[in-house]
Structure formats: structure tokens, C-alpha cells
Short mmCIF file of C-alpha atoms in Angstrom, two decimals:
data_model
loop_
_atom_site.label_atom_id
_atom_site.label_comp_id
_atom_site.label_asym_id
_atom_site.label_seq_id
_atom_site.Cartn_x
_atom_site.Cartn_y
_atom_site.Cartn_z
CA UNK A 130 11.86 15.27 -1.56
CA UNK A 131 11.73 12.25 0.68
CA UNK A 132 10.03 9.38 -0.13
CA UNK A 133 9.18 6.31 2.39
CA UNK A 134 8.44 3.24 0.48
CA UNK A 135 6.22 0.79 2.60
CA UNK A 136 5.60 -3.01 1.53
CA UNK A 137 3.01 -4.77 3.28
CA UNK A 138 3.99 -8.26 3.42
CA UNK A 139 0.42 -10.39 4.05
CA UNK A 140 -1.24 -13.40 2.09
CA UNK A 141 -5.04 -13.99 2.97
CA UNK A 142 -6.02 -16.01 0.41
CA UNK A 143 -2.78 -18.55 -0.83
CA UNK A 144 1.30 -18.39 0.29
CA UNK A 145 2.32 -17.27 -2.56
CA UNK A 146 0.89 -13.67 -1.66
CA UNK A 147 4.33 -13.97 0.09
CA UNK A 148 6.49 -16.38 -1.79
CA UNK A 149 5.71 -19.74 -3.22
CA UNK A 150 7.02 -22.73 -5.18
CA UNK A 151 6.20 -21.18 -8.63
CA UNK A 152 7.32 -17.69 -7.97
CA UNK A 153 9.00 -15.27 -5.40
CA UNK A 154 7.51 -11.97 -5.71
CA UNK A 155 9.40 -10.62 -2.12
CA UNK A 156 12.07 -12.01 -3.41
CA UNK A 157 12.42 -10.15 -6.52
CA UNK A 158 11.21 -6.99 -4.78
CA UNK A 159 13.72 -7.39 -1.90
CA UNK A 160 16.62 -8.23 -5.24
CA UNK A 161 15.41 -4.70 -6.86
CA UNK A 162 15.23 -2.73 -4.07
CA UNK A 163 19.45 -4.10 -2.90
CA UNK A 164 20.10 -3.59 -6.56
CA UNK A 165 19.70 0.09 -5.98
CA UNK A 166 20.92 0.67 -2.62
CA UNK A 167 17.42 1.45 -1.26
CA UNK A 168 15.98 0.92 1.91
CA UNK A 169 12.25 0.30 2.53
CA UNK A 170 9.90 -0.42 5.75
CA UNK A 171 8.37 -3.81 5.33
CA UNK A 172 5.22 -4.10 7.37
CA UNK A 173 5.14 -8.08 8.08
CA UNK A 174 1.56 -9.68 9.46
CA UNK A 175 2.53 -11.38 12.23
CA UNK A 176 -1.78 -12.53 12.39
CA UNK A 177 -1.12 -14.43 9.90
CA UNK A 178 1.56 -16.78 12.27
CA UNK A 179 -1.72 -19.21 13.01
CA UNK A 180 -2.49 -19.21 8.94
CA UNK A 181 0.87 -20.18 7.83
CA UNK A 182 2.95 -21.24 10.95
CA UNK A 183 5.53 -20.08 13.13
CA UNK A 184 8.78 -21.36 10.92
CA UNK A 185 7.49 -20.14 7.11
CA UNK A 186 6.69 -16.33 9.12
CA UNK A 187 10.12 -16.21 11.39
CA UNK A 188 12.09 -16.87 7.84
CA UNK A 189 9.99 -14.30 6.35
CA UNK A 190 10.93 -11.21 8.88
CA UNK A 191 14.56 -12.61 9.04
CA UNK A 192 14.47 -12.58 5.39
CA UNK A 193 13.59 -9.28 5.03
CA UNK A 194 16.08 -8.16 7.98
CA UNK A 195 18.91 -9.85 6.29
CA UNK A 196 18.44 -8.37 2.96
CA UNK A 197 19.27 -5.06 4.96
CA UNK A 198 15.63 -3.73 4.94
CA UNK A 199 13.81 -2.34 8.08
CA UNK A 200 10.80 -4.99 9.28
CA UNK A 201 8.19 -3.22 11.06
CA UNK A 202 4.39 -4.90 12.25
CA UNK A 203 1.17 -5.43 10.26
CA UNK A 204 -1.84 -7.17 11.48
CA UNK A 205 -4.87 -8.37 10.12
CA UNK A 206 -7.05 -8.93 13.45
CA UNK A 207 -9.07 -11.47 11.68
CA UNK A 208 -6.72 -13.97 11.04
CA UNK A 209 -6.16 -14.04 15.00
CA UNK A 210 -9.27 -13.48 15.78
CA UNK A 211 -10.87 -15.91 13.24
CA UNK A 212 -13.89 -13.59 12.14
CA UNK A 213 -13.82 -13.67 8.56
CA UNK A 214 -16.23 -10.68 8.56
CA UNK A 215 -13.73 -8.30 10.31
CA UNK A 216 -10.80 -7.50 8.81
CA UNK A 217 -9.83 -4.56 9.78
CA UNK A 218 -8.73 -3.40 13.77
CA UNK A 219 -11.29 -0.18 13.87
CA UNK A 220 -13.98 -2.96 14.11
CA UNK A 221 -12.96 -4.41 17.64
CA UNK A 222 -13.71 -3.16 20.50
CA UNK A 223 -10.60 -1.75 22.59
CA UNK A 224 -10.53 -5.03 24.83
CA UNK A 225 -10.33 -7.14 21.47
CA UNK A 226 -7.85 -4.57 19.86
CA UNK A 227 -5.50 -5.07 22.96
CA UNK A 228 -5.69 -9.01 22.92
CA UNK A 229 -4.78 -8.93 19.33
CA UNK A 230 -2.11 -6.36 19.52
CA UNK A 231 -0.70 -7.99 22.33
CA UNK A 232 -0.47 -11.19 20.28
CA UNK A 233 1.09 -9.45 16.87
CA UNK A 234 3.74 -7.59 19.34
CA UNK A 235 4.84 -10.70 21.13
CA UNK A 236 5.67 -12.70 17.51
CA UNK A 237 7.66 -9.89 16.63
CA UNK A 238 9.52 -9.98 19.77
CA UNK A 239 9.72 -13.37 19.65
CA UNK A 240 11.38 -13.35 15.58
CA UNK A 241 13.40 -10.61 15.97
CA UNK A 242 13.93 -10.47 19.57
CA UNK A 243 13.64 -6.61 19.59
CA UNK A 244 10.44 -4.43 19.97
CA UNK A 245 8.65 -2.58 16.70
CA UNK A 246 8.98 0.63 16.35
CA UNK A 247 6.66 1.42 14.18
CA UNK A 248 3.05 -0.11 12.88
CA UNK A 249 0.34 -0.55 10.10
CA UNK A 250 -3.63 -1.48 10.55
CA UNK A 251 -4.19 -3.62 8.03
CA UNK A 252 -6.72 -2.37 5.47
CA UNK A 253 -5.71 1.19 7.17
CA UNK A 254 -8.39 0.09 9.98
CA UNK A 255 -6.97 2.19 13.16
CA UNK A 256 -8.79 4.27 15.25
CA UNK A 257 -8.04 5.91 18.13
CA UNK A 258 -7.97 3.20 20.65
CA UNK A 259 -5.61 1.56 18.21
CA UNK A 260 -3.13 4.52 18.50
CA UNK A 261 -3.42 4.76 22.47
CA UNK A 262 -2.80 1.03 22.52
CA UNK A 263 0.28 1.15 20.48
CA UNK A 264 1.65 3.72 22.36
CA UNK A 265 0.85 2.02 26.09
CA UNK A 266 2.88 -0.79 24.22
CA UNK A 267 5.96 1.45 23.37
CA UNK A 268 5.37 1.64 19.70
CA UNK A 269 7.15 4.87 18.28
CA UNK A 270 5.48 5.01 15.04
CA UNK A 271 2.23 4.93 13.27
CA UNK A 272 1.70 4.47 9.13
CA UNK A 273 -1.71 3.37 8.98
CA UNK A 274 -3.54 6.96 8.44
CA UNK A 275 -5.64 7.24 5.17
CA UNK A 276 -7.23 10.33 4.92
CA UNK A 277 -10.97 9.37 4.27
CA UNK A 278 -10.76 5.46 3.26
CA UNK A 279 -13.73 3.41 4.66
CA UNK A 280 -12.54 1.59 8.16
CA UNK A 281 -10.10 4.38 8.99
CA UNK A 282 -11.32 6.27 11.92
CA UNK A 283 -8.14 8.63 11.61
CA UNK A 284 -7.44 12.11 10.41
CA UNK A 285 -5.00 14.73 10.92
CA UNK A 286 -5.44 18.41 10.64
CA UNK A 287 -3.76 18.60 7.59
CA UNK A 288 -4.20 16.29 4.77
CA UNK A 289 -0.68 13.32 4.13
CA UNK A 290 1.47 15.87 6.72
CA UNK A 291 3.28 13.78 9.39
CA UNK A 292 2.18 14.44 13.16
CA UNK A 293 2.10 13.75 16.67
CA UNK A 294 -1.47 12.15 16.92
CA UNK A 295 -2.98 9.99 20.00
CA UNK A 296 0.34 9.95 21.86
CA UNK A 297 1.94 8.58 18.63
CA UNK A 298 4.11 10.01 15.89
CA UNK A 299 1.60 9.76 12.87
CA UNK A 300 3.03 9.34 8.79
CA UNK A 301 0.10 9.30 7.29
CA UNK A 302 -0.28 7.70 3.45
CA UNK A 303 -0.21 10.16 0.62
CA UNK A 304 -3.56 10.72 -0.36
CA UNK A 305 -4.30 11.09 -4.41
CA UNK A 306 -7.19 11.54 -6.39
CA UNK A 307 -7.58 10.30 -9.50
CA UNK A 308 -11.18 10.13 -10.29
CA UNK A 309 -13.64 13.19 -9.44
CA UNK A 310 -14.00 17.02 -9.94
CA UNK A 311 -12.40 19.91 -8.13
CA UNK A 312 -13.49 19.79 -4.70
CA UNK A 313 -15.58 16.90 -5.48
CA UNK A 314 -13.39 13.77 -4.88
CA UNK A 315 -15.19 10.19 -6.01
CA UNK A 316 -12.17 8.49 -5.08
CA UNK A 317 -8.90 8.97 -2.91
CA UNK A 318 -6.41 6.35 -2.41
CA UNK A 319 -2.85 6.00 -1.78
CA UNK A 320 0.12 6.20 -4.21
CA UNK A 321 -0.23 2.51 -4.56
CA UNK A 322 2.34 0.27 -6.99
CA UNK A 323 -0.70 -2.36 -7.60
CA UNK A 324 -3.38 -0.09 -8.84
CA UNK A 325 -1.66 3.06 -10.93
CA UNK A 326 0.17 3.08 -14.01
CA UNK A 327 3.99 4.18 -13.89
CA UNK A 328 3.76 7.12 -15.63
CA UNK A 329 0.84 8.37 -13.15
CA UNK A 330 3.18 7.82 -10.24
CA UNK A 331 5.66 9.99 -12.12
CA UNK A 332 2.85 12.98 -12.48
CA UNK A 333 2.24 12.79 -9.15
CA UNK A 334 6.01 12.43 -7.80
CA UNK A 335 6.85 15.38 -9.81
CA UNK A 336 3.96 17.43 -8.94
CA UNK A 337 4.03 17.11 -4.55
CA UNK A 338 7.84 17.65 -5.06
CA UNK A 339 7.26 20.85 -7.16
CA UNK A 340 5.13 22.20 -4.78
CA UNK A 341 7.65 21.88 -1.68
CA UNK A 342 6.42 18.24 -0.18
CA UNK A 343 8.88 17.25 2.21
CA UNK A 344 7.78 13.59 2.52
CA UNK A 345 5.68 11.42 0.31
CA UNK A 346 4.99 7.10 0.69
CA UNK A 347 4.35 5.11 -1.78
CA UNK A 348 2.48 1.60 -0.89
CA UNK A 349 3.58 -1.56 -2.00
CA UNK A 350 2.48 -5.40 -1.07
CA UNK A 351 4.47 -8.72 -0.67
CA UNK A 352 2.38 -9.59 -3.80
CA UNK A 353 3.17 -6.51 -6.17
CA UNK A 354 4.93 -8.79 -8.79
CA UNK A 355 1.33 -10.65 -8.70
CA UNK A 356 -1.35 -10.03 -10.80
CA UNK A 357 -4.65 -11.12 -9.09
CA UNK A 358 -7.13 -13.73 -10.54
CA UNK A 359 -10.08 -14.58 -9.36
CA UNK A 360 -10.08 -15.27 -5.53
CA UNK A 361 -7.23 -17.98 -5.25
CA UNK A 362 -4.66 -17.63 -8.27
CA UNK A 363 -1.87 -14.85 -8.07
CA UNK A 364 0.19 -15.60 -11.03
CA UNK A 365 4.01 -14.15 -11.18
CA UNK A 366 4.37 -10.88 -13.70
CA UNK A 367 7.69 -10.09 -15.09
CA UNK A 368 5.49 -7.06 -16.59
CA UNK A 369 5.46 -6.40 -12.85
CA UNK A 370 9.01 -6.63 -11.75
CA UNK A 371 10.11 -4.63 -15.12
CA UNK A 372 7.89 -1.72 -14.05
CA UNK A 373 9.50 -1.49 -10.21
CA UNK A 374 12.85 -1.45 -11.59
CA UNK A 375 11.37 1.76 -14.31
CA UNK A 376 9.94 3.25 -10.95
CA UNK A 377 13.72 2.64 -8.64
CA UNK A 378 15.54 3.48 -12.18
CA UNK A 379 13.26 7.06 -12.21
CA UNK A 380 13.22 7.50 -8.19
CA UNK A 381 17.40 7.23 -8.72
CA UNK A 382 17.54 9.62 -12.11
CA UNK A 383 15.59 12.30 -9.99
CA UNK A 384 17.44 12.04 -6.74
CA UNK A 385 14.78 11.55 -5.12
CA UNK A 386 15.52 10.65 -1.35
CA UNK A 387 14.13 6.98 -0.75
CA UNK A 388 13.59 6.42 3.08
CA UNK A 389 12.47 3.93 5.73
CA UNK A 390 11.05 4.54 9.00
CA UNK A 391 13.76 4.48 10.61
CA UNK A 392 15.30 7.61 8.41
CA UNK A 393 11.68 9.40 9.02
CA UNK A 394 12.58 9.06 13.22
CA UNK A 395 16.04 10.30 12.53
CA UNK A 396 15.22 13.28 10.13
CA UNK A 397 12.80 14.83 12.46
CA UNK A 398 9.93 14.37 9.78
CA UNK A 399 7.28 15.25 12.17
CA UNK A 400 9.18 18.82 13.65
CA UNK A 401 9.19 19.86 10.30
CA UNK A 402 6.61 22.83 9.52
CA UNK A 403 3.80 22.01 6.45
CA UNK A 404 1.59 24.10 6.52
CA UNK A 405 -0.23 22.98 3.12
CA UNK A 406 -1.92 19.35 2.58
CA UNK A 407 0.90 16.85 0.92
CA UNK A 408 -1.80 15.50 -1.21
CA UNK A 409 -2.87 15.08 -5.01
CA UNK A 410 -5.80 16.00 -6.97
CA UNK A 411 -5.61 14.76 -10.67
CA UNK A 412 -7.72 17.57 -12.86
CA UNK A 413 -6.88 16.05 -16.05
CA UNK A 414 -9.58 14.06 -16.96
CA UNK A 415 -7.83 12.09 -19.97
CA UNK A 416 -5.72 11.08 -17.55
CA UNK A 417 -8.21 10.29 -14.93
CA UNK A 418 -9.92 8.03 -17.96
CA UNK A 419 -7.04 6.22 -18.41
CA UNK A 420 -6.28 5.56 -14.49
CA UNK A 421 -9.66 3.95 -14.49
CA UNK A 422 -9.45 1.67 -17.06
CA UNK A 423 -6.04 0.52 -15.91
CA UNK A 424 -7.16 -0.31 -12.60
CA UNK A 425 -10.53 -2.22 -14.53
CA UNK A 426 -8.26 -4.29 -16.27
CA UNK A 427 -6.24 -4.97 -13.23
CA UNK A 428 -9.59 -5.98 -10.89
CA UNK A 429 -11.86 -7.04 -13.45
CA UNK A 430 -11.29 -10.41 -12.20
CA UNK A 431 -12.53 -10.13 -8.67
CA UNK A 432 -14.45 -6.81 -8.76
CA UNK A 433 -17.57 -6.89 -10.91
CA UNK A 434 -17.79 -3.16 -11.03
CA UNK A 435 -14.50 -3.04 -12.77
CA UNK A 436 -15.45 -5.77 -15.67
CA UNK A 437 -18.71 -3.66 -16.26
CA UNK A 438 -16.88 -0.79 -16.79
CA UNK A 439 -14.76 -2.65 -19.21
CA UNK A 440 -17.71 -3.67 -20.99
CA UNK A 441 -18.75 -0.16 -21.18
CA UNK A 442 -15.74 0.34 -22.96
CA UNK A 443 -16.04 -2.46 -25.43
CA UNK A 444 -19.66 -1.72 -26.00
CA UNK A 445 -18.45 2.20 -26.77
CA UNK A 446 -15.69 1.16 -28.95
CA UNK A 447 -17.67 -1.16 -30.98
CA UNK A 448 -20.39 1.59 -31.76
CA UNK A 449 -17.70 4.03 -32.37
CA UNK A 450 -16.14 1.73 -34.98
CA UNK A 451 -19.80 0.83 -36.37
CA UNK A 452 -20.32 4.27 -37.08
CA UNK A 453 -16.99 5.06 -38.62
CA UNK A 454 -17.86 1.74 -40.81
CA UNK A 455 -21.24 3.17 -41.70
CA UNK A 456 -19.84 6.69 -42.79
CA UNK A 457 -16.40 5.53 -44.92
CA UNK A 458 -19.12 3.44 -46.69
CA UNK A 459 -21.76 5.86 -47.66
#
């Protein structure tokens, strides 16, 4: 099976979303990834040029380039566009969408003095006039489809299966579900590096590739070796950078074929027939359990929903442990 691996390169918040002083998080992931002899797409957010400056963003693409990886475009409209309330690109109008485009195409040009070929809405925020724009602009390639996330006014016929879609060749994320019932999703995501345990990744590696998936993508971010806290801190994880060298040591031990986008335009991944979803339900609900609490602990800090559930837990465990206490004592 063929699997893309995308890294979205972006900081919103502080620099070292990207690299910093205290750590290098794309530089470790960039170190991994040569280590093995693999080859990713690195969506850079060339927005962000007025947040952080022309020099610190050209070094970043050339950065990437030179480490032998493929740098494709990002954007985050608002950091262009300066409305904090709008991040994502399905919320301009077309006019706005074109300005912005416009802008994000012209840095790349300008860094790496060739034209994308392929593209990513930040927050997965395309829509249709996003896709028509990108291909007026000779952009090849589109990555930012996620089947039924919030903001993305995109879907395909069939569920994670590459296409031709808007005048533009469409590689959707791999949409998973790790928390609902049997034709009752509550949640579907991608196969994302930040938010699912290792061995969950595995399950569902194993399972698209045992039933015939030609192509899956796994999503990555400039800040994967980060661990979030609060709204400002983004603290360096060795924990972090152990577990991407488990998931490249697996990914090699299977064979699995690890792609860019550049392999996907060469191996014809859109003329190949699928005529089943490439897409994961988890029915396990012990497993489903423990992907929750794993992403709690990982967003308790910034998403209250998460810390209550954690509490939930404590609160659960303690009575569990009360009773216990009450019956070995009797």
C-alpha cells in the first residue's frame, strides 16, 4: 500500500510551532524522515510571511527543499487577511479567496522560484471556488479534502479515494473513526500523528491495507515533536520524536510504500479504479475508550471538554477504588 505522508509546516501562536531557540521540532522530523530514506510533502504557509518575515519563511521552504523533501503550499487566509475570526479559506468570498491565493502563490514563486504543484486549505477550509481558483492558477494538485470536518465544503463520491474534482486532481485525507457506533459516526478525523496513539495508527495501517487500499495519508505538523500547553507554550517532546522513529521503523518493517506528491502524479493515483471508500471505522470500543482519553490528556490544556472528560475519569476511578476499599474491608 502507498502511503503519502503530509507535514503542515504553520505556527499561529509562537515560532517555535516551526523551529525555535529551545528546540527544532522540523528539524528533528526532517533528520528522521532522511534517516530512513523517506520522502514526504511539506505543506509550508506562505500567510504566515507577514507574521514572521520574509528571511525566517524563505530559509524554512529552502530548508525543507534541501533536506531532499518535496515543499508544496499551505495558507492560513487569516494571517493575510488579518481577521482573526476566519481562519479557514471556505469563509471568503471568491474575490477574497483569489487575493489571498494570489498572494500565497507569488511567495512561493518568489522562494523557490518554481510554481506549486500541489496545495492544502488550512484547517481543510476549501470549497469549490477554492479548487477552480487553484486550477485557473495552474495548480496540479489538491490535499485539502476531509470528508465531513466542519469548514470543508468538499466531498467526493467515494469516501478518502483520490479524484479528478473541480478541474483539479483531488487526494483527499484518510478519514477514521474512532469514536461512535456503526453507521453512527460522533467523530471522523484524519490519521493524524498529534492526536492518536502509535499502536492505533498501526490498527488502522494494517486494516485499509488488508482490505486492498491503494493509497492512504497520514497528517503531520511542523510542531509534531510539540506537546501543546495552554495557548502560547509548545514545549519540545523526545516522547514525541521516539514515537515517529517507532512509526518510520514500523512503516519500513512492513514495506509499506512511503510517498510524496510528487510520486502520487507519477503513479497515476487518481486512474486507478476504487470502487470501495479508503476509510476507517474503529468498532472496538476498548479501543475507542482508550483513543479518547489519549487525545484528553493531549488537549486537556487548551480544550475544556477534554479536561472534563479527564475528570470524569478521575472521579470514576476514585469511586471504583472506594468501593473495592469498602468490600476487601467488610
Amino acid at each position: 500500500m502507498n502511503l503519502l505522508i503530509t507535514v503542515d509546516v504553520e505556527a499561529h501562536r509562537v515560532i517555535e510551532e516551526i523551529t525555535g531557540t529551545q528546540s527544532d521540532s522540523l528539524g528533528d522530523i526532517l533528520s528522521s524522515l532522511q534517516r530512513f530514506g523517506y520522502r514526504a510533502t511539506f505543506f509550508v504557509d506562505l500567510c504566515e510571511v507577514p507574521t514572521w518575515g520574509e528571511n525566517f519563511m524563505r530559509e524554512v521552504c529552502h530548508r525543507i527543499r534541501d533536506a531532499g523533501q518535496d515543499v508544496q503550499l499551505h495558507a492560513h487566509p487569516h494571517h493575510v487577511s488579518g481577521d482573526g475570526k476566519r481562519w479557514l479559506l471556505s469563509e471568503y468570498t471568491r474575490e477574497e479567496q483569489a487575493r489571498i491565493l494570489d498572494y500565497a502563490i507569488e511567495q512561493y514563486r518568489k522562494f523557490m522560484g518554481t510554481q506549486p504543484r500541489a496545495f492544502r486549505a488550512g484547517g481543510f477550509g476549501a470549497n469549490r471556488d477554492t479548487l477552480e481558483l487553484l486550477a485557473e492558477r495552474g495548480v496540479a494538485v489538491d490535499c485539502s479534502l476531509m470528508q465531513g470536518w466542519r469548514g470543508c465544503d468538499l466531498s467526493v463520491p467515494i469516501a478518502g479515494v483520490p479524484t479528478v474534482l473541480h478541474g483539479i486532481l483531488e487526494i483527499p485525507l484518510t478519514p477514521t473513526t474512532l469514536l461512535g457506533f456503526p453507521g453512527r459516526p460522533l467523530r471522523t478525523a484524519a490519521i493524524d500523528f498529534n492526536w492518536m496513539p502509535l499502536f492505533v495508527m498501526k490498527r488502522i495501517l494494517r486494516r485499509l491495507r488488508s482490505e486492498g487500499a491503494p493509497l492512504a495519508t497520514i497528517l503531520m505538523h511542523s510542531s509534531s515533536l510539540c506537546m501543546r500547553l495552554g495557548s502560547r507554550r509548545f514545549p519540545y517532546r523526545p516522547s514525541r520524536l521516539r514515537k515517529l522513529e517507532r512509526m518510520l521503523s514500523y512503516l519500513r518493517d512492513e514495506r509499506f510504500a512511503v510517498i510524496c506528491v510528487a510520486d502520487c502524479e507519477q503513479l497515476g493515483v487518481w486512474e486507478r479504479a476504487c470502487p470501495r471508500p479508503i476509510a476507517y471505522v474503529e468498532k472496538n470500543f476498548a479501543v475507542q475508550y482508550l483513543s479518547l482519553l489519549f487525545q484528553s490528556l493531549i488537549g486537556a490544556t487548551f480544550k475544556r471538554r477534554f479536561a472534563y472528560f479527564i475528570g470524569a475519569n478521575v472521579v470514576v476511578a476514585a469511586v471504583i477504588l472506594l468501593a473495592a476499599f469498602v468490600y476487601l474491608i467488610r
